[in-house]
């Protein structure tokens, strides 16, 4: 489900005037750009607060692995966040990832830090149990895909309702 939402949030091609359009012969006299495949620039914000039990963190790491290997988003910038956002980690494989934290939760700080990356990401993925305050809307021009990891035995947290948010629920 995450890959489908990620594909919907990120265009896979971009116009490229350096190569001709493969259908240019169908309309002579009209200049049309070709297209090239673009790897999506993805920032991932991982909730590492105290409420994120080891089983929930395992699910988050599995989702990061899926992004790296099947989602076409490699490398990705990962921001570990509890009350503060740590310095972004450039992750090409899971061995590059280091998770730390364990205090309170505020994903607003992690989302803002991800949006401030240069170059900016085309999409932000937030991996969380949802026990956090949410911004009123996503950063300007950057969709946010929230992966709510529902823990067994706990009531599911409400999803963010602001503009630009898309929520996917996964079970731990």
XYZ file of N, CA and C in Angstrom:
516
model
N 0.826 -1.197 0.000
C 0.000 0.000 0.000
C 0.870 1.260 0.000
N 2.008 1.208 0.728
C 2.888 2.373 0.783
C 3.454 2.685 -0.589
N 3.865 1.658 -1.328
C 4.439 1.897 -2.649
C 3.426 2.550 -3.581
N 2.165 2.124 -3.522
C 1.134 2.699 -4.374
C 0.933 4.176 -4.036
N 0.850 4.510 -2.751
C 0.685 5.894 -2.347
C 1.923 6.720 -2.675
N 3.092 6.116 -2.529
C 4.319 6.828 -2.854
C 4.381 7.125 -4.346
N 4.013 6.149 -5.172
C 3.990 6.369 -6.616
C 2.995 7.459 -6.979
N 1.856 7.509 -6.287
C 0.863 8.537 -6.575
C 1.376 9.917 -6.198
N 2.223 10.002 -5.185
C 2.718 11.294 -4.716
C 3.920 11.796 -5.496
N 4.616 10.924 -6.185
C 5.839 11.301 -6.891
C 5.728 10.895 -8.351
N 5.915 11.853 -9.253
C 5.931 11.516 -10.674
C 7.217 10.777 -10.994
N 7.135 9.763 -11.827
C 8.303 8.963 -12.160
C 9.097 9.500 -13.338
N 8.510 10.420 -14.120
C 9.223 10.965 -15.262
C 9.170 12.479 -15.231
N 10.091 13.087 -15.955
C 10.128 14.529 -16.074
C 10.447 14.874 -17.523
N 9.938 16.006 -18.037
C 10.263 16.375 -19.420
C 11.765 16.593 -19.585
N 12.278 16.192 -20.748
C 13.705 16.310 -21.020
C 13.879 16.750 -22.474
N 14.311 17.991 -22.677
C 14.459 18.540 -24.019
C 15.731 18.030 -24.707
N 16.614 17.342 -23.988
C 17.852 16.866 -24.603
C 17.648 15.577 -25.410
N 16.496 14.960 -25.296
C 16.203 13.764 -26.091
C 14.838 13.931 -26.736
N 14.702 13.452 -27.953
C 13.410 13.627 -28.638
C 12.337 12.726 -28.057
N 11.106 13.194 -28.205
C 9.957 12.392 -27.800
C 9.827 11.204 -28.743
N 9.569 10.042 -28.211
C 9.486 8.858 -29.065
C 8.254 8.879 -29.964
N 7.322 9.770 -29.692
C 6.123 9.893 -30.534
C 6.165 11.168 -31.388
N 7.337 11.758 -31.536
C 7.455 13.019 -32.273
C 7.024 12.880 -33.733
N 7.198 11.706 -34.326
C 6.823 11.505 -35.730
C 5.327 11.613 -35.950
N 4.533 11.428 -34.911
C 3.082 11.471 -35.072
C 2.545 12.882 -35.247
N 3.338 13.880 -34.899
C 2.902 15.276 -35.068
C 4.064 16.109 -35.609
N 4.336 16.015 -36.924
C 5.446 16.759 -37.502
C 5.247 18.263 -37.348
N 6.337 18.949 -37.100
C 6.291 20.401 -36.942
C 6.021 20.857 -35.521
N 5.726 19.929 -34.633
C 5.461 20.280 -33.232
C 6.609 19.729 -32.388
N 7.279 20.620 -31.673
C 8.353 20.185 -30.790
C 7.768 19.665 -29.488
N 8.193 18.465 -29.128
C 7.729 17.866 -27.877
C 8.937 17.323 -27.144
N 8.984 17.524 -25.821
C 10.135 16.996 -25.084
C 10.037 15.487 -24.911
N 11.185 14.858 -24.765
C 11.207 13.464 -24.366
C 11.001 13.402 -22.866
N 11.103 12.234 -22.300
C 10.942 12.082 -20.855
C 12.072 11.229 -20.317
N 12.426 11.468 -19.084
C 13.426 10.632 -18.436
C 12.917 10.234 -17.066
N 13.365 9.061 -16.629
C 12.973 8.541 -15.322
C 13.715 9.310 -14.234
N 13.000 9.678 -13.191
C 13.590 10.419 -12.083
C 13.414 9.599 -10.808
N 14.525 9.371 -10.103
C 14.399 8.718 -8.794
C 13.793 9.728 -7.831
N 12.768 9.328 -7.113
C 12.142 10.282 -6.194
C 13.074 10.637 -5.033
N 13.134 11.925 -4.695
C 13.849 12.349 -3.490
C 12.874 12.193 -2.337
N 13.195 11.256 -1.462
C 12.292 10.910 -0.369
C 12.980 11.187 0.956
N 12.258 11.844 1.849
C 12.723 12.004 3.230
C 11.797 11.173 4.112
N 12.397 10.425 5.032
C 11.624 9.586 5.941
C 11.839 10.096 7.358
N 10.750 10.344 8.061
C 10.802 10.748 9.465
C 10.352 9.539 10.282
N 11.242 9.055 11.153
C 10.945 7.872 11.964
C 10.702 8.313 13.406
N 9.555 7.972 13.926
C 9.202 8.243 15.316
C 9.978 7.271 16.207
N 10.846 7.812 17.066
C 11.602 6.959 17.996
C 11.279 7.323 19.439
N 10.078 7.798 19.670
C 9.668 8.162 21.025
C 9.502 6.913 21.883
N 9.267 7.130 23.166
C 9.130 6.014 24.106
C 7.942 5.119 23.773
N 6.907 5.652 23.126
C 5.733 4.831 22.797
C 5.989 3.877 21.632
N 7.067 4.078 20.904
C 7.413 3.192 19.782
C 8.164 1.978 20.327
N 7.416 0.932 20.615
C 7.982 -0.301 21.150
C 8.888 -0.946 20.096
N 9.751 -1.872 20.494
C 10.638 -2.539 19.528
C 9.899 -3.188 18.352
N 8.713 -3.754 18.596
C 7.980 -4.369 17.484
C 7.528 -3.317 16.472
N 7.177 -2.122 16.965
C 6.763 -1.046 16.066
C 7.958 -0.515 15.277
N 9.109 -0.404 15.939
C 10.319 0.028 15.245
C 10.733 -0.994 14.187
N 10.511 -2.282 14.463
C 10.802 -3.310 13.462
C 9.958 -3.112 12.205
N 8.694 -2.765 12.392
C 7.816 -2.499 11.249
C 8.322 -1.269 10.488
N 8.740 -0.231 11.217
C 9.257 0.978 10.569
C 10.493 0.656 9.736
N 11.394 -0.146 10.275
C 12.606 -0.527 9.543
C 12.244 -1.354 8.310
N 11.246 -2.215 8.425
C 10.790 -3.006 7.279
C 10.258 -2.093 6.179
N 9.527 -1.046 6.546
C 9.005 -0.098 5.556
C 10.144 0.669 4.889
N 11.184 1.034 5.651
C 12.352 1.712 5.068
C 13.037 0.771 4.078
N 13.165 -0.502 4.447
C 13.763 -1.486 3.553
C 12.952 -1.598 2.257
N 11.634 -1.582 2.363
C 10.778 -1.649 1.175
C 10.989 -0.430 0.284
N 11.130 0.746 0.884
C 11.396 1.948 0.095
C 12.730 1.834 -0.640
N 13.731 1.316 0.037
C 15.059 1.207 -0.560
C 15.096 0.182 -1.691
N 14.430 -0.948 -1.514
C 14.571 -2.032 -2.470
C 13.452 -2.149 -3.493
N 12.240 -1.823 -3.109
C 11.129 -1.988 -4.046
C 10.474 -0.683 -4.429
N 10.716 0.366 -3.670
C 10.068 1.641 -3.955
C 10.835 2.529 -4.909
N 12.059 2.145 -5.256
C 12.837 2.939 -6.195
C 13.399 4.210 -5.607
N 13.400 4.334 -4.301
C 13.873 5.554 -3.655
C 15.169 5.279 -2.919
N 16.280 5.287 -3.635
C 17.560 5.053 -2.984
C 18.558 6.037 -3.550
N 19.293 6.745 -2.756
C 19.279 6.772 -1.298
C 18.118 7.619 -0.775
N 17.846 7.476 0.527
C 16.821 8.290 1.164
C 17.428 9.000 2.365
N 16.858 10.149 2.687
C 17.261 10.879 3.884
C 16.337 10.457 5.010
N 16.911 9.955 6.103
C 16.120 9.508 7.249
C 16.390 10.446 8.415
N 15.319 10.967 8.988
C 15.408 11.809 10.169
C 14.759 11.073 11.331
N 15.548 10.775 12.336
C 15.046 10.132 13.541
C 14.499 11.247 14.426
N 13.294 11.064 14.935
C 12.653 12.168 15.646
C 11.882 11.658 16.864
N 12.079 12.337 17.996
C 11.205 12.171 19.146
C 10.731 13.586 19.491
N 11.337 14.254 20.480
C 11.026 15.661 20.736
C 11.828 16.567 19.818
N 12.925 16.030 19.291
C 13.807 16.775 18.400
C 14.099 15.909 17.190
N 14.446 16.562 16.094
C 14.853 15.827 14.901
C 16.369 15.741 14.885
N 16.880 14.530 14.742
C 18.326 14.336 14.663
C 18.817 14.755 13.278
N 20.122 14.900 13.144
C 20.733 15.226 11.863
C 20.343 14.162 10.840
N 19.984 14.548 9.610
C 19.544 13.544 8.636
C 20.639 12.531 8.296
N 20.224 11.298 8.129
C 21.129 10.215 7.744
C 20.859 9.883 6.279
N 21.901 9.802 5.476
C 21.760 9.387 4.073
C 21.849 7.859 4.052
N 20.743 7.184 3.750
C 20.665 5.733 3.861
C 20.541 5.112 2.467
N 21.499 4.243 2.138
C 21.472 3.476 0.891
C 21.103 2.014 1.158
N 21.404 1.559 2.370
C 21.074 0.196 2.800
C 20.805 0.255 4.303
N 20.141 -0.750 4.836
C 19.742 -0.729 6.241
C 20.917 -0.622 7.197
N 22.091 -1.110 6.811
C 23.269 -1.018 7.669
C 23.692 0.410 7.932
N 23.246 1.356 7.096
C 23.572 2.778 7.282
C 22.671 3.442 8.316
N 21.600 2.769 8.730
C 20.582 3.368 9.595
C 20.927 3.202 11.069
N 20.788 4.280 11.815
C 20.993 4.261 13.255
C 19.782 4.915 13.919
N 19.086 4.172 14.775
C 17.902 4.693 15.466
C 18.255 5.029 16.900
N 17.836 6.217 17.343
C 18.044 6.633 18.730
C 16.852 7.483 19.139
N 16.704 7.698 20.416
C 15.593 8.508 20.912
C 15.007 7.891 22.151
N 13.735 8.124 22.386
C 13.076 7.524 23.524
C 12.410 8.518 24.447
N 12.344 9.779 24.021
C 11.673 10.776 24.864
C 10.268 11.015 24.331
N 9.771 12.212 24.485
C 8.424 12.567 24.029
C 8.320 12.534 22.514
N 7.169 12.972 21.990
C 6.934 12.888 20.550
C 6.416 14.204 20.001
N 6.993 14.657 18.876
C 6.443 15.780 18.132
C 6.880 15.653 16.677
N 6.042 15.019 15.870
C 6.379 14.811 14.460
C 6.335 16.106 13.658
N 5.735 17.171 14.216
C 5.752 18.466 13.526
C 7.188 18.924 13.313
N 8.041 18.684 14.322
C 9.448 19.084 14.235
C 10.157 18.258 13.166
N 9.905 16.955 13.119
C 10.525 16.094 12.116
C 10.081 16.435 10.704
N 8.792 16.719 10.523
C 8.270 17.080 9.203
C 8.874 18.403 8.741
N 8.969 19.374 9.651
C 9.575 20.667 9.295
C 11.050 20.501 8.938
N 11.772 19.663 9.677
C 13.185 19.417 9.382
C 13.349 18.733 8.030
N 12.458 17.806 7.710
C 12.520 17.126 6.417
C 12.235 18.096 5.278
N 11.274 18.985 5.469
C 10.938 19.966 4.434
C 12.068 20.965 4.216
N 12.902 21.184 5.235
C 13.998 22.142 5.134
C 15.247 21.562 4.468
N 15.255 20.257 4.156
C 16.408 19.653 3.506
C 16.658 20.304 2.154
N 17.905 20.348 1.743
C 18.269 20.875 0.436
C 19.056 19.839 -0.324
N 18.648 19.445 -1.507
C 17.421 19.850 -2.178
C 16.213 19.283 -1.440
N 15.074 19.958 -1.571
C 13.894 19.502 -0.832
C 13.388 18.163 -1.363
N 12.805 17.357 -0.495
C 12.257 16.074 -0.958
C 11.002 16.289 -1.791
N 10.702 15.323 -2.643
C 9.459 15.372 -3.424
C 8.301 14.819 -2.601
N 8.647 14.009 -1.571
C 7.631 13.450 -0.688
C 8.287 13.171 0.666
N 7.495 13.309 1.732
C 7.955 12.977 3.085
C 7.117 11.797 3.565
N 7.802 10.768 4.065
C 7.128 9.599 4.632
C 7.363 9.642 6.133
N 6.295 9.563 6.920
C 6.394 9.563 8.380
C 5.984 8.185 8.884
N 6.873 7.544 9.635
C 6.603 6.229 10.218
C 6.390 6.411 11.713
N 5.172 6.181 12.189
C 4.829 6.501 13.570
C 3.690 5.639 14.082
N 3.537 5.633 15.412
C 2.365 4.993 16.013
C 1.215 5.994 16.113
N 1.481 7.239 15.792
C 0.439 8.260 15.743
C 0.230 9.035 17.018
N 0.940 8.695 18.090
C 0.777 9.411 19.359
C 1.617 10.681 19.322
N 1.155 11.661 18.547
C 1.899 12.891 18.317
C 0.954 13.997 17.869
N 1.317 15.247 18.106
C 0.557 16.327 17.472
C 0.957 16.422 15.994
N 0.019 16.882 15.153
C 0.264 16.994 13.719
C 0.174 18.443 13.275
N 0.921 18.827 12.244
C 0.736 20.177 11.692
C -0.644 20.276 11.038
N -1.097 21.481 10.814
C -2.420 21.678 10.222
C -2.450 21.318 8.745
N -1.301 21.381 8.066
C -1.214 20.980 6.663
C 0.225 20.572 6.361
N 0.417 19.923 5.221
C 1.766 19.497 4.848
C 2.573 20.720 4.420
N 3.908 20.614 4.416
C 4.725 21.733 3.945
C 4.359 22.083 2.500
N 4.515 23.331 2.135
C 4.108 23.817 0.814
C 4.710 22.985 -0.311
N 3.840 22.368 -1.099
C 4.271 21.626 -2.269
C 4.881 20.263 -2.014
N 4.894 19.799 -0.769
C 5.483 18.497 -0.453
C 4.414 17.619 0.198
N 3.954 16.591 -0.501
C 2.973 15.695 0.116
C 3.613 14.878 1.239
N 2.805 14.526 2.221
C 3.266 13.735 3.359
C 2.453 12.447 3.401
N 3.162 11.304 3.330
C 2.522 9.999 3.460
C 2.798 9.525 4.883
N 1.751 9.380 5.671
C 1.882 8.959 7.062
C 1.580 7.469 7.152
N 2.561 6.713 7.621
C 2.371 5.285 7.831
C 2.109 5.101 9.323
N 0.850 4.842 9.662
C 0.448 4.638 11.050
C 0.626 3.159 11.380
N 1.525 2.885 12.303
C 1.794 1.509 12.706
C 0.913 1.218 13.917
N -0.125 0.433 13.690
C -1.086 0.131 14.746
C -0.579 -1.030 15.591
N -0.417 -0.787 16.884
C 0.040 -1.824 17.808
C -1.147 -2.667 18.246
N -0.936 -3.966 18.318
C -2.009 -4.831 18.792
C -2.259 -4.547 20.269
N -3.516 -4.522 20.637
C -3.879 -4.256 22.020
C -4.050 -2.780 22.340
N -3.720 -1.895 21.416
C -3.894 -0.453 21.618
C -4.933 0.069 20.646
N -5.686 1.073 21.077
C -6.638 1.707 20.170
C -5.871 2.479 19.107
N -6.295 2.383 17.836
C -5.621 3.133 16.777
C -5.737 4.639 17.007
N -4.669 5.351 16.731
C -4.643 6.800 16.887
C -5.309 7.452 15.674
N -5.875 8.640 15.855
C -6.483 9.322 14.714
C -5.406 9.767 13.720
N -5.745 9.709 12.448
C -4.821 10.119 11.389
C -4.835 11.638 11.245
N -3.757 12.217 10.737
C -3.757 13.653 10.501
C -4.802 14.019 9.448
N -5.426 15.168 9.619
C -6.520 15.546 8.732
C -6.196 16.740 7.845
N -5.017 17.308 7.969
C -4.673 18.496 7.195
C -4.500 18.223 5.714
N -4.499 19.303 4.937
C -4.304 19.206 3.495
C -2.906 18.679 3.195
N -2.809 17.803 2.202
C -1.526 17.279 1.775
C -1.089 16.020 2.480
N -1.927 15.502 3.399
C -1.591 14.272 4.118
C -2.321 13.091 3.493
N -1.630 11.977 3.378
C -2.223 10.706 2.945
C -1.820 9.688 4.000
N -2.749 8.935 4.518
C -2.465 8.000 5.615
C -2.631 6.566 5.172
N -1.650 5.742 5.561
C -1.675 4.298 5.317
C -1.546 3.646 6.689
N -2.359 2.650 6.972
C -2.259 1.940 8.250
C -1.659 0.554 8.031
N -0.718 0.205 8.882
C -0.134 -1.140 8.857
C -0.194 -1.691 10.273
N -0.284 -3.008 10.386
C -0.349 -3.653 11.696
C 1.046 -4.089 12.123
N 1.283 -4.079 13.431
C 2.600 -4.521 13.923
C 2.636 -6.026 14.065
